[in-house]
Amino acid sequence: MIDDVTLDRAVNAGILDAAQRDALLAMAGQGRDGQTLEETTAPSVDDQMRLVGGGNDIFVTVGVTLLFAGALFALRSVFVEGNTAIAVAIALGSWVVAEIVTRQKRMRLSSTLLALIFMAAALSLLIEAVMNRVNLPGDLNAFALLALRSEAGPVGLILGGGLIAAAGLYFFRFKVPILAGVAAIAATGLAFLGAVVFYHDQMVSGAVAAPLPEQLADILANALAVPLVCGLAIFLVAVWLDLRDRERQTVWSDCAFWLHVVSAPLLVHPLFILATGQEVLSGQIEPGLSASVLLGLMMAVFVLVALAIDRRSLLAPTLAYFGSVGIYYLVNGAANTTGIPPFALILIAIGAMVILFGAGWQRIRRLIIRPILPTSVLDRLPPIKA
């Protein structure tokens, strides 16, 4: 039977169009007696993780790593002070290799690595452009950075806008999903820079008083609105892509996966600090009973959202964040406390949830999501497969 990758190659080569490909897939889904594959075989209930294409993909990924590692050191010995030439050579090399590995062979893991190599080379070129435009002082401090206010806009557009443009160009050619996450990170960086510049201009104009040292913690806590808004925007774009592809069959669904991975930390970190009252500057993490209850409610909301949109990629970074923070607190602070630390209970709950969800994700979706959401909403969400 011809697989999906071969059909995608046929579409890219112009042998088939998208409608013919979908018709062939629909025909392949019918058994000889008219039964669908869902009726003749057990449906897959796992979240499709199209990151590794098989053993040969891993083999080629090792080759790509060795090739460009060797090329980097060889180019450094030839171009001693030519960072621009090295970056251009690496970018062109990754593009040429991707024409075979990505466009022709559709190897997933090695294609992801090539895309990241291309973006690293593009970032190096953009940094060189910034360094040629801005003369940074040797003694870099806060006052020296404030003196560069007039260059903040152009520098941000060169770095953030350049990365987004490079990711878009590469994606237009090769359709590598991880570039959606790279573009989201670059856009978030632009938003941070815009917020800093806006606050600086407000202080200079006198609209906002310069903060006292004891007010810095409050300023940083208020600044958490930036990652929170960015994370929410990225999450909404990811959900929109998911709703366009309920069956998770196209590259847009894979793009949504990476957008969820990026949005989760941006959402969780500000909400965690707001819920626990954590001191931003000192990094004190000592949630009491009320904060632990708020954390539990926040985790429950994330769980419900992840179940509704059928995305463990949203839940995994969330649980990993809470788990790492809990371990940090237990190692550094729990030795001086008595009784059961609140974070110990949180870690127990997180570990149990991960095991439970891993064993029966779709069954849990059916038991929790189906009763609480109306049919009109369920029809727009990814189908429940158990």
mmCIF file of C-alpha atoms in Angstrom:
data_model
loop_
_atom_site.group_PDB
_atom_site.id
_atom_site.type_symbol
_atom_site.label_atom_id
_atom_site.label_comp_id
_atom_site.label_asym_id
_atom_site.label_seq_id
_atom_site.Cartn_x
_atom_site.Cartn_y
_atom_site.Cartn_z
ATOM 1 C CA MET A 1 0.000 0.000 0.000
ATOM 2 C CA ILE A 2 1.305 3.486 -0.881
ATOM 3 C CA ASP A 3 1.964 5.478 2.295
ATOM 4 C CA ASP A 4 1.135 9.115 3.071
ATOM 5 C CA VAL A 5 4.697 10.284 2.469
ATOM 6 C CA THR A 6 4.683 8.910 -1.090
ATOM 7 C CA LEU A 7 1.367 10.617 -1.790
ATOM 8 C CA ASP A 8 2.745 13.899 -0.434
ATOM 9 C CA ARG A 9 5.721 13.557 -2.756
ATOM 10 C CA ALA A 10 3.356 12.913 -5.660
ATOM 11 C CA VAL A 11 1.472 16.112 -4.842
ATOM 12 C CA ASN A 12 4.711 18.106 -4.600
ATOM 13 C CA ALA A 13 5.851 16.674 -7.955
ATOM 14 C CA GLY A 14 2.567 17.611 -9.644
ATOM 15 C CA ILE A 15 1.552 13.997 -10.333
ATOM 16 C CA LEU A 16 -1.527 14.367 -8.132
ATOM 17 C CA ASP A 17 -3.412 17.324 -6.789
ATOM 18 C CA ALA A 18 -4.564 17.653 -3.183
ATOM 19 C CA ALA A 19 -8.126 16.543 -3.989
ATOM 20 C CA GLN A 20 -6.908 13.362 -5.705
ATOM 21 C CA ARG A 21 -4.637 12.611 -2.750
ATOM 22 C CA ASP A 22 -7.540 12.942 -0.315
ATOM 23 C CA ALA A 23 -9.708 10.719 -2.529
ATOM 24 C CA LEU A 24 -7.039 8.017 -2.589
ATOM 25 C CA LEU A 25 -6.684 8.177 1.183
ATOM 26 C CA ALA A 26 -10.456 7.879 1.566
ATOM 27 C CA MET A 27 -10.484 4.863 -0.738
ATOM 28 C CA ALA A 28 -7.607 3.305 1.176
ATOM 29 C CA GLY A 29 -9.651 3.716 4.328
ATOM 30 C CA GLN A 30 -12.341 1.373 2.962
ATOM 31 C CA GLY A 31 -12.092 -2.374 3.413
ATOM 32 C CA ARG A 32 -13.021 -4.842 0.683
ATOM 33 C CA ASP A 33 -16.501 -5.268 2.124
ATOM 34 C CA GLY A 34 -17.053 -1.530 2.541
ATOM 35 C CA GLN A 35 -16.019 -1.368 6.183
ATOM 36 C CA THR A 36 -13.838 1.537 7.227
ATOM 37 C CA LEU A 37 -10.469 1.073 8.841
ATOM 38 C CA GLU A 38 -11.982 2.222 12.128
ATOM 39 C CA GLU A 39 -14.334 -0.755 11.968
ATOM 40 C CA THR A 40 -11.720 -3.322 10.954
ATOM 41 C CA THR A 41 -8.737 -2.191 13.046
ATOM 42 C CA ALA A 42 -8.331 -0.620 16.438
ATOM 43 C CA PRO A 43 -7.914 3.148 16.126
ATOM 44 C CA SER A 44 -4.750 4.797 17.317
ATOM 45 C CA VAL A 45 -5.435 6.722 20.503
ATOM 46 C CA ASP A 46 -1.953 8.175 20.824
ATOM 47 C CA ASP A 47 -1.154 11.778 20.038
ATOM 48 C CA GLN A 48 0.670 11.553 16.714
ATOM 49 C CA MET A 49 4.259 12.651 17.193
ATOM 50 C CA ARG A 50 5.615 13.029 13.681
ATOM 51 C CA LEU A 51 9.119 13.982 14.733
ATOM 52 C CA VAL A 52 11.080 10.837 13.863
ATOM 53 C CA GLY A 53 10.541 9.041 10.570
ATOM 54 C CA GLY A 54 12.301 5.788 11.464
ATOM 55 C CA GLY A 55 15.738 4.278 11.838
ATOM 56 C CA ASN A 56 17.009 5.678 8.551
ATOM 57 C CA ASP A 57 15.892 9.148 9.630
ATOM 58 C CA ILE A 58 17.982 8.860 12.808
ATOM 59 C CA PHE A 59 20.894 7.561 10.729
ATOM 60 C CA VAL A 60 20.730 10.569 8.389
ATOM 61 C CA THR A 61 20.390 12.922 11.383
ATOM 62 C CA VAL A 62 23.712 11.626 12.722
ATOM 63 C CA GLY A 63 25.228 12.255 9.301
ATOM 64 C CA VAL A 64 23.855 15.809 9.188
ATOM 65 C CA THR A 65 25.282 16.497 12.650
ATOM 66 C CA LEU A 66 28.741 15.233 11.701
ATOM 67 C CA LEU A 67 28.678 17.020 8.341
ATOM 68 C CA PHE A 68 27.906 20.470 9.696
ATOM 69 C CA ALA A 69 30.051 20.089 12.811
ATOM 70 C CA GLY A 70 33.015 19.297 10.589
ATOM 71 C CA ALA A 71 32.085 22.067 8.158
ATOM 72 C CA LEU A 72 31.897 24.614 10.983
ATOM 73 C CA PHE A 73 35.384 23.841 12.298
ATOM 74 C CA ALA A 74 36.822 23.673 8.772
ATOM 75 C CA LEU A 75 35.321 27.049 7.856
ATOM 76 C CA ARG A 76 36.615 28.606 11.068
ATOM 77 C CA SER A 77 40.138 27.573 10.143
ATOM 78 C CA VAL A 78 39.758 29.066 6.653
ATOM 79 C CA PHE A 79 37.853 32.248 7.566
ATOM 80 C CA VAL A 80 39.578 33.273 10.787
ATOM 81 C CA GLU A 81 37.625 36.512 11.129
ATOM 82 C CA GLY A 82 34.851 35.847 8.667
ATOM 83 C CA ASN A 83 31.782 35.074 10.739
ATOM 84 C CA THR A 84 29.563 36.378 7.935
ATOM 85 C CA ALA A 85 31.145 34.084 5.354
ATOM 86 C CA ILE A 86 30.832 31.108 7.698
ATOM 87 C CA ALA A 87 27.166 31.820 8.403
ATOM 88 C CA VAL A 88 26.383 32.216 4.698
ATOM 89 C CA ALA A 89 28.156 28.953 3.874
ATOM 90 C CA ILE A 90 26.330 27.058 6.632
ATOM 91 C CA ALA A 91 22.957 28.511 5.599
ATOM 92 C CA LEU A 92 23.491 27.642 1.925
ATOM 93 C CA GLY A 93 24.755 24.179 2.832
ATOM 94 C CA SER A 94 21.747 23.414 5.024
ATOM 95 C CA TRP A 95 19.425 24.620 2.265
ATOM 96 C CA VAL A 96 21.102 22.397 -0.357
ATOM 97 C CA VAL A 97 21.011 19.321 1.888
ATOM 98 C CA ALA A 98 17.377 20.047 2.759
ATOM 99 C CA GLU A 99 16.484 19.928 -0.945
ATOM 100 C CA ILE A 100 17.320 16.213 -0.796
ATOM 101 C CA VAL A 101 16.548 15.239 2.790
ATOM 102 C CA THR A 102 13.398 17.320 3.227
ATOM 103 C CA ARG A 103 11.928 18.000 -0.213
ATOM 104 C CA GLN A 104 12.623 14.580 -1.725
ATOM 105 C CA LYS A 105 12.926 12.115 1.149
ATOM 106 C CA ARG A 106 10.650 13.879 3.690
ATOM 107 C CA MET A 107 12.794 12.767 6.619
ATOM 108 C CA ARG A 108 11.363 14.362 9.722
ATOM 109 C CA LEU A 109 14.036 14.467 12.406
ATOM 110 C CA SER A 110 16.873 15.346 10.049
ATOM 111 C CA SER A 111 14.648 17.981 8.413
ATOM 112 C CA THR A 112 14.037 19.534 11.826
ATOM 113 C CA LEU A 113 17.761 19.606 12.536
ATOM 114 C CA LEU A 114 18.503 21.190 9.148
ATOM 115 C CA ALA A 115 15.868 23.858 9.779
ATOM 116 C CA LEU A 116 17.447 24.697 13.143
ATOM 117 C CA ILE A 117 20.902 24.850 11.550
ATOM 118 C CA PHE A 118 19.585 27.251 8.929
ATOM 119 C CA MET A 119 17.953 29.427 11.593
ATOM 120 C CA ALA A 120 21.148 29.452 13.686
ATOM 121 C CA ALA A 121 23.092 30.627 10.644
ATOM 122 C CA ALA A 122 20.455 33.269 9.926
ATOM 123 C CA LEU A 123 20.631 34.469 13.546
ATOM 124 C CA SER A 124 24.414 34.738 13.276
ATOM 125 C CA LEU A 125 24.047 36.875 10.150
ATOM 126 C CA LEU A 126 21.495 39.099 11.851
ATOM 127 C CA ILE A 127 23.729 39.570 14.896
ATOM 128 C CA GLU A 128 26.589 40.548 12.589
ATOM 129 C CA ALA A 129 24.300 43.108 10.936
ATOM 130 C CA VAL A 130 23.398 44.537 14.345
ATOM 131 C CA MET A 131 27.035 44.699 15.447
ATOM 132 C CA ASN A 132 27.939 46.551 12.254
ATOM 133 C CA ARG A 133 25.130 49.045 12.858
ATOM 134 C CA VAL A 134 25.544 49.636 16.598
ATOM 135 C CA ASN A 135 28.876 50.378 18.236
ATOM 136 C CA LEU A 136 28.551 48.740 21.634
ATOM 137 C CA PRO A 137 30.796 50.183 24.347
ATOM 138 C CA GLY A 138 33.433 47.966 25.879
ATOM 139 C CA ASP A 139 32.014 48.452 29.389
ATOM 140 C CA LEU A 140 28.420 47.372 28.828
ATOM 141 C CA ASN A 141 26.068 48.417 31.668
ATOM 142 C CA ALA A 142 22.534 49.696 32.177
ATOM 143 C CA PHE A 143 23.444 53.313 31.444
ATOM 144 C CA ALA A 144 25.236 52.341 28.239
ATOM 145 C CA LEU A 145 22.160 50.419 27.118
ATOM 146 C CA LEU A 146 19.896 53.399 27.868
ATOM 147 C CA ALA A 147 22.093 55.507 25.598
ATOM 148 C CA LEU A 148 21.254 53.134 22.736
ATOM 149 C CA ARG A 149 17.508 53.874 22.893
ATOM 150 C CA SER A 150 17.428 55.320 19.376
ATOM 151 C CA GLU A 151 18.755 52.029 18.005
ATOM 152 C CA ALA A 152 16.303 49.800 19.862
ATOM 153 C CA GLY A 153 13.655 49.822 17.139
ATOM 154 C CA PRO A 154 15.971 49.032 14.219
ATOM 155 C CA VAL A 155 17.828 46.389 16.238
ATOM 156 C CA GLY A 156 14.587 44.698 17.238
ATOM 157 C CA LEU A 157 13.319 44.693 13.672
ATOM 158 C CA ILE A 158 16.607 43.327 12.371
ATOM 159 C CA LEU A 159 16.774 40.477 14.889
ATOM 160 C CA GLY A 160 13.115 39.625 15.490
ATOM 161 C CA GLY A 161 11.794 40.561 12.077
ATOM 162 C CA GLY A 162 14.748 38.947 10.336
ATOM 163 C CA LEU A 163 14.240 35.674 12.200
ATOM 164 C CA ILE A 164 10.536 35.636 11.398
ATOM 165 C CA ALA A 165 11.273 36.359 7.728
ATOM 166 C CA ALA A 166 13.935 33.635 7.558
ATOM 167 C CA ALA A 167 11.601 31.126 9.222
ATOM 168 C CA GLY A 168 8.803 32.055 6.828
ATOM 169 C CA LEU A 169 11.049 31.709 3.768
ATOM 170 C CA TYR A 170 12.341 28.300 4.854
ATOM 171 C CA PHE A 171 8.860 27.108 5.812
ATOM 172 C CA PHE A 172 7.430 28.222 2.462
ATOM 173 C CA ARG A 173 9.954 25.993 0.725
ATOM 174 C CA PHE A 174 10.254 22.981 3.029
ATOM 175 C CA LYS A 175 7.199 23.015 5.368
ATOM 176 C CA VAL A 176 9.153 22.152 8.546
ATOM 177 C CA PRO A 177 6.753 22.559 11.513
ATOM 178 C CA ILE A 178 9.269 23.550 14.198
ATOM 179 C CA LEU A 179 9.737 26.881 12.428
ATOM 180 C CA ALA A 180 6.319 27.919 13.716
ATOM 181 C CA GLY A 181 7.730 27.706 17.234
ATOM 182 C CA VAL A 182 10.862 29.613 16.210
ATOM 183 C CA ALA A 183 8.755 32.409 14.707
ATOM 184 C CA ALA A 184 6.611 32.525 17.855
ATOM 185 C CA ILE A 185 9.698 32.900 20.052
ATOM 186 C CA ALA A 186 11.016 35.702 17.822
ATOM 187 C CA ALA A 187 7.661 37.499 17.956
ATOM 188 C CA THR A 188 7.645 37.167 21.754
ATOM 189 C CA GLY A 189 11.113 38.720 21.886
ATOM 190 C CA LEU A 190 9.870 41.647 19.823
ATOM 191 C CA ALA A 191 6.965 42.103 22.229
ATOM 192 C CA PHE A 192 9.353 42.145 25.218
ATOM 193 C CA LEU A 193 11.531 44.733 23.536
ATOM 194 C CA GLY A 194 8.516 46.884 22.706
ATOM 195 C CA ALA A 195 7.333 46.760 26.316
ATOM 196 C CA VAL A 196 10.775 47.768 27.638
ATOM 197 C CA VAL A 197 11.069 50.635 25.156
ATOM 198 C CA PHE A 198 7.564 51.859 25.985
ATOM 199 C CA TYR A 199 8.282 51.870 29.730
ATOM 200 C CA HIS A 200 11.597 53.657 29.133
ATOM 201 C CA ASP A 201 9.909 56.361 27.076
ATOM 202 C CA GLN A 202 7.228 56.786 29.743
ATOM 203 C CA MET A 203 9.911 57.353 32.373
ATOM 204 C CA VAL A 204 11.855 59.792 30.197
ATOM 205 C CA SER A 205 8.734 61.830 29.424
ATOM 206 C CA GLY A 206 7.783 61.989 33.106
ATOM 207 C CA ALA A 207 4.511 60.111 32.665
ATOM 208 C CA VAL A 208 5.842 57.391 34.987
ATOM 209 C CA ALA A 209 8.137 57.986 37.935
ATOM 210 C CA ALA A 210 11.428 56.139 38.034
ATOM 211 C CA PRO A 211 11.060 53.138 40.383
ATOM 212 C CA LEU A 212 12.758 53.024 43.737
ATOM 213 C CA PRO A 213 14.882 49.963 44.547
ATOM 214 C CA GLU A 214 12.165 48.505 46.771
ATOM 215 C CA GLN A 215 9.660 48.862 43.904
ATOM 216 C CA LEU A 216 11.599 46.781 41.391
ATOM 217 C CA ALA A 217 9.893 43.569 42.465
ATOM 218 C CA ASP A 218 6.468 45.083 41.770
ATOM 219 C CA ILE A 219 7.666 46.406 38.407
ATOM 220 C CA LEU A 220 8.896 42.971 37.373
ATOM 221 C CA ALA A 221 5.692 41.353 38.602
ATOM 222 C CA ASN A 222 3.648 43.745 36.457
ATOM 223 C CA ALA A 223 5.916 42.959 33.510
ATOM 224 C CA LEU A 224 4.638 39.387 33.626
ATOM 225 C CA ALA A 225 1.675 40.623 31.617
ATOM 226 C CA VAL A 226 3.900 40.562 28.509
ATOM 227 C CA PRO A 227 4.653 36.799 28.475
ATOM 228 C CA LEU A 228 1.102 36.105 29.615
ATOM 229 C CA VAL A 229 -0.418 37.998 26.680
ATOM 230 C CA CYS A 230 2.115 36.531 24.230
ATOM 231 C CA GLY A 231 1.487 33.016 25.503
ATOM 232 C CA LEU A 232 -2.260 33.472 25.187
ATOM 233 C CA ALA A 233 -1.928 34.788 21.621
ATOM 234 C CA ILE A 234 0.313 31.867 20.596
ATOM 235 C CA PHE A 235 -2.059 29.412 22.269
ATOM 236 C CA LEU A 236 -5.056 30.832 20.392
ATOM 237 C CA VAL A 237 -3.225 30.544 17.077
ATOM 238 C CA ALA A 238 -2.346 26.926 17.901
ATOM 239 C CA VAL A 239 -5.964 26.121 18.757
ATOM 240 C CA TRP A 240 -7.100 27.758 15.517
ATOM 241 C CA LEU A 241 -4.715 25.522 13.562
ATOM 242 C CA ASP A 242 -5.936 22.480 15.493
ATOM 243 C CA LEU A 243 -9.551 23.256 14.683
ATOM 244 C CA ARG A 244 -8.663 23.498 10.999
ATOM 245 C CA ASP A 245 -7.329 19.939 11.117
ATOM 246 C CA ARG A 246 -9.354 17.919 13.611
ATOM 247 C CA GLU A 247 -7.903 14.604 12.403
ATOM 248 C CA ARG A 248 -4.289 15.824 12.705
ATOM 249 C CA GLN A 249 -3.304 14.926 9.143
ATOM 250 C CA THR A 250 -1.585 18.046 7.783
ATOM 251 C CA VAL A 251 1.524 20.064 8.522
ATOM 252 C CA TRP A 252 -0.594 22.742 10.214
ATOM 253 C CA SER A 253 -1.385 20.333 13.015
ATOM 254 C CA ASP A 254 2.339 19.747 13.502
ATOM 255 C CA CYS A 255 2.856 23.520 13.603
ATOM 256 C CA ALA A 256 0.188 23.718 16.305
ATOM 257 C CA PHE A 257 2.135 21.135 18.327
ATOM 258 C CA TRP A 258 5.199 23.389 18.492
ATOM 259 C CA LEU A 259 3.099 26.468 19.201
ATOM 260 C CA HIS A 260 1.578 24.677 22.199
ATOM 261 C CA VAL A 261 5.075 23.773 23.403
ATOM 262 C CA VAL A 262 6.093 27.453 23.220
ATOM 263 C CA SER A 263 2.885 28.870 24.706
ATOM 264 C CA ALA A 264 2.747 26.610 27.768
ATOM 265 C CA PRO A 265 5.780 28.070 29.637
ATOM 266 C CA LEU A 266 4.739 31.618 28.718
ATOM 267 C CA LEU A 267 1.349 30.996 30.308
ATOM 268 C CA VAL A 268 2.389 28.885 33.271
ATOM 269 C CA HIS A 269 5.249 30.975 34.673
ATOM 270 C CA PRO A 270 3.310 34.253 35.100
ATOM 271 C CA LEU A 271 0.254 32.434 36.428
ATOM 272 C CA PHE A 272 2.394 30.502 38.887
ATOM 273 C CA ILE A 273 3.970 33.684 40.273
ATOM 274 C CA LEU A 274 0.625 35.465 40.468
ATOM 275 C CA ALA A 275 -0.958 32.490 42.232
ATOM 276 C CA THR A 276 1.806 31.926 44.807
ATOM 277 C CA GLY A 277 2.877 35.518 45.379
ATOM 278 C CA GLN A 278 6.443 34.489 44.617
ATOM 279 C CA GLU A 279 9.071 37.187 45.063
ATOM 280 C CA VAL A 280 10.383 37.737 41.546
ATOM 281 C CA LEU A 281 13.798 39.104 42.457
ATOM 282 C CA SER A 282 14.729 36.806 45.313
ATOM 283 C CA GLY A 283 13.086 33.716 43.817
ATOM 284 C CA GLN A 284 11.380 32.700 47.054
ATOM 285 C CA ILE A 285 9.001 29.819 46.431
ATOM 286 C CA GLU A 286 7.058 29.156 49.603
ATOM 287 C CA PRO A 287 3.386 28.697 48.773
ATOM 288 C CA GLY A 288 1.078 28.309 51.703
ATOM 289 C CA LEU A 289 -2.191 26.448 51.827
ATOM 290 C CA SER A 290 -4.214 29.032 49.866
ATOM 291 C CA ALA A 291 -1.515 29.299 47.197
ATOM 292 C CA SER A 292 -1.373 25.518 46.900
ATOM 293 C CA VAL A 293 -5.137 25.455 46.384
ATOM 294 C CA LEU A 294 -4.789 28.085 43.652
ATOM 295 C CA LEU A 295 -2.052 26.025 42.053
ATOM 296 C CA GLY A 296 -4.285 22.983 42.103
ATOM 297 C CA LEU A 297 -7.114 24.908 40.454
ATOM 298 C CA MET A 298 -4.743 26.296 37.825
ATOM 299 C CA MET A 299 -3.438 22.831 37.023
ATOM 300 C CA ALA A 300 -7.006 21.562 36.752
ATOM 301 C CA VAL A 301 -7.807 24.272 34.201
ATOM 302 C CA PHE A 302 -4.764 23.361 32.126
ATOM 303 C CA VAL A 303 -5.729 19.695 32.289
ATOM 304 C CA LEU A 304 -9.275 20.417 31.115
ATOM 305 C CA VAL A 305 -8.057 22.595 28.237
ATOM 306 C CA ALA A 306 -5.479 19.993 27.159
ATOM 307 C CA LEU A 307 -8.120 17.248 27.281
ATOM 308 C CA ALA A 308 -10.589 19.341 25.299
ATOM 309 C CA ILE A 309 -8.191 20.130 22.465
ATOM 310 C CA ASP A 310 -6.468 16.701 22.700
ATOM 311 C CA ARG A 311 -3.013 18.159 23.178
ATOM 312 C CA ARG A 312 -0.577 16.570 25.585
ATOM 313 C CA SER A 313 2.039 18.942 24.174
ATOM 314 C CA LEU A 314 0.284 21.715 26.124
ATOM 315 C CA LEU A 315 0.110 19.711 29.331
ATOM 316 C CA ALA A 316 3.602 18.192 29.327
ATOM 317 C CA PRO A 317 5.548 21.506 29.652
ATOM 318 C CA THR A 318 3.043 22.641 32.277
ATOM 319 C CA LEU A 319 3.551 19.578 34.449
ATOM 320 C CA ALA A 320 7.302 19.660 33.841
ATOM 321 C CA TYR A 321 7.428 23.302 35.007
ATOM 322 C CA PHE A 322 5.534 22.593 38.217
ATOM 323 C CA GLY A 323 7.614 19.480 38.792
ATOM 324 C CA SER A 324 10.952 21.257 38.350
ATOM 325 C CA VAL A 325 9.890 24.149 40.592
ATOM 326 C CA GLY A 326 8.700 21.686 43.214
ATOM 327 C CA ILE A 327 11.964 19.740 43.136
ATOM 328 C CA TYR A 328 13.947 22.988 43.391
ATOM 329 C CA TYR A 329 11.977 24.029 46.447
ATOM 330 C CA LEU A 330 12.241 20.616 48.103
ATOM 331 C CA VAL A 331 15.995 20.433 47.594
ATOM 332 C CA ASN A 332 16.749 24.012 48.678
ATOM 333 C CA GLY A 333 14.128 24.792 51.275
ATOM 334 C CA ALA A 334 12.363 21.755 52.628
ATOM 335 C CA ALA A 335 15.332 20.651 54.753
ATOM 336 C CA ASN A 336 14.621 23.494 57.166
ATOM 337 C CA THR A 337 10.896 22.842 57.503
ATOM 338 C CA THR A 338 8.822 20.431 59.517
ATOM 339 C CA GLY A 339 5.840 18.421 58.388
ATOM 340 C CA ILE A 340 4.957 17.557 54.810
ATOM 341 C CA PRO A 341 5.964 20.392 52.438
ATOM 342 C CA PRO A 342 3.141 21.540 50.154
ATOM 343 C CA PHE A 343 5.262 20.965 47.082
ATOM 344 C CA ALA A 344 5.784 17.329 48.029
ATOM 345 C CA LEU A 345 2.052 16.797 47.733
ATOM 346 C CA ILE A 346 2.049 18.699 44.434
ATOM 347 C CA LEU A 347 4.802 16.464 43.055
ATOM 348 C CA ILE A 348 2.893 13.362 44.117
ATOM 349 C CA ALA A 349 -0.202 14.651 42.343
ATOM 350 C CA ILE A 350 1.761 15.535 39.193
ATOM 351 C CA GLY A 351 3.442 12.141 39.005
ATOM 352 C CA ALA A 352 0.142 10.317 39.471
ATOM 353 C CA MET A 353 -1.521 12.491 36.804
ATOM 354 C CA VAL A 354 1.223 11.831 34.259
ATOM 355 C CA ILE A 355 0.983 8.067 34.732
ATOM 356 C CA LEU A 356 -2.808 8.119 34.670
ATOM 357 C CA PHE A 357 -3.013 10.252 31.529
ATOM 358 C CA GLY A 358 -0.341 8.236 29.769
ATOM 359 C CA ALA A 359 -2.273 5.027 30.381
ATOM 360 C CA GLY A 360 -5.722 6.233 29.352
ATOM 361 C CA TRP A 361 -5.737 9.643 27.711
ATOM 362 C CA GLN A 362 -8.642 9.088 25.341
ATOM 363 C CA ARG A 363 -10.736 7.279 27.960
ATOM 364 C CA ILE A 364 -10.231 10.210 30.317
ATOM 365 C CA ARG A 365 -11.256 12.572 27.516
ATOM 366 C CA ARG A 366 -14.448 10.592 27.035
ATOM 367 C CA LEU A 367 -15.260 10.506 30.744
ATOM 368 C CA ILE A 368 -14.529 14.180 31.448
ATOM 369 C CA ILE A 369 -14.932 16.195 28.252
ATOM 370 C CA ARG A 370 -17.963 14.544 26.689
ATOM 371 C CA PRO A 371 -20.322 15.167 29.667
ATOM 372 C CA ILE A 372 -19.335 18.803 30.284
ATOM 373 C CA LEU A 373 -19.211 20.204 26.730
ATOM 374 C CA PRO A 374 -22.208 20.612 24.414
ATOM 375 C CA THR A 375 -22.353 18.631 21.177
ATOM 376 C CA SER A 376 -21.906 21.778 19.091
ATOM 377 C CA VAL A 377 -18.501 22.340 20.727
ATOM 378 C CA LEU A 378 -17.482 18.667 20.596
ATOM 379 C CA ASP A 379 -18.117 18.609 16.860
ATOM 380 C CA ARG A 380 -15.479 21.312 16.395
ATOM 381 C CA LEU A 381 -12.888 19.661 18.662
ATOM 382 C CA PRO A 382 -10.641 16.699 17.777
ATOM 383 C CA PRO A 383 -12.735 13.501 17.911
ATOM 384 C CA ILE A 384 -12.669 11.287 20.977
ATOM 385 C CA LYS A 385 -11.163 7.965 19.847
ATOM 386 C CA ALA A 386 -12.091 5.724 22.764
#
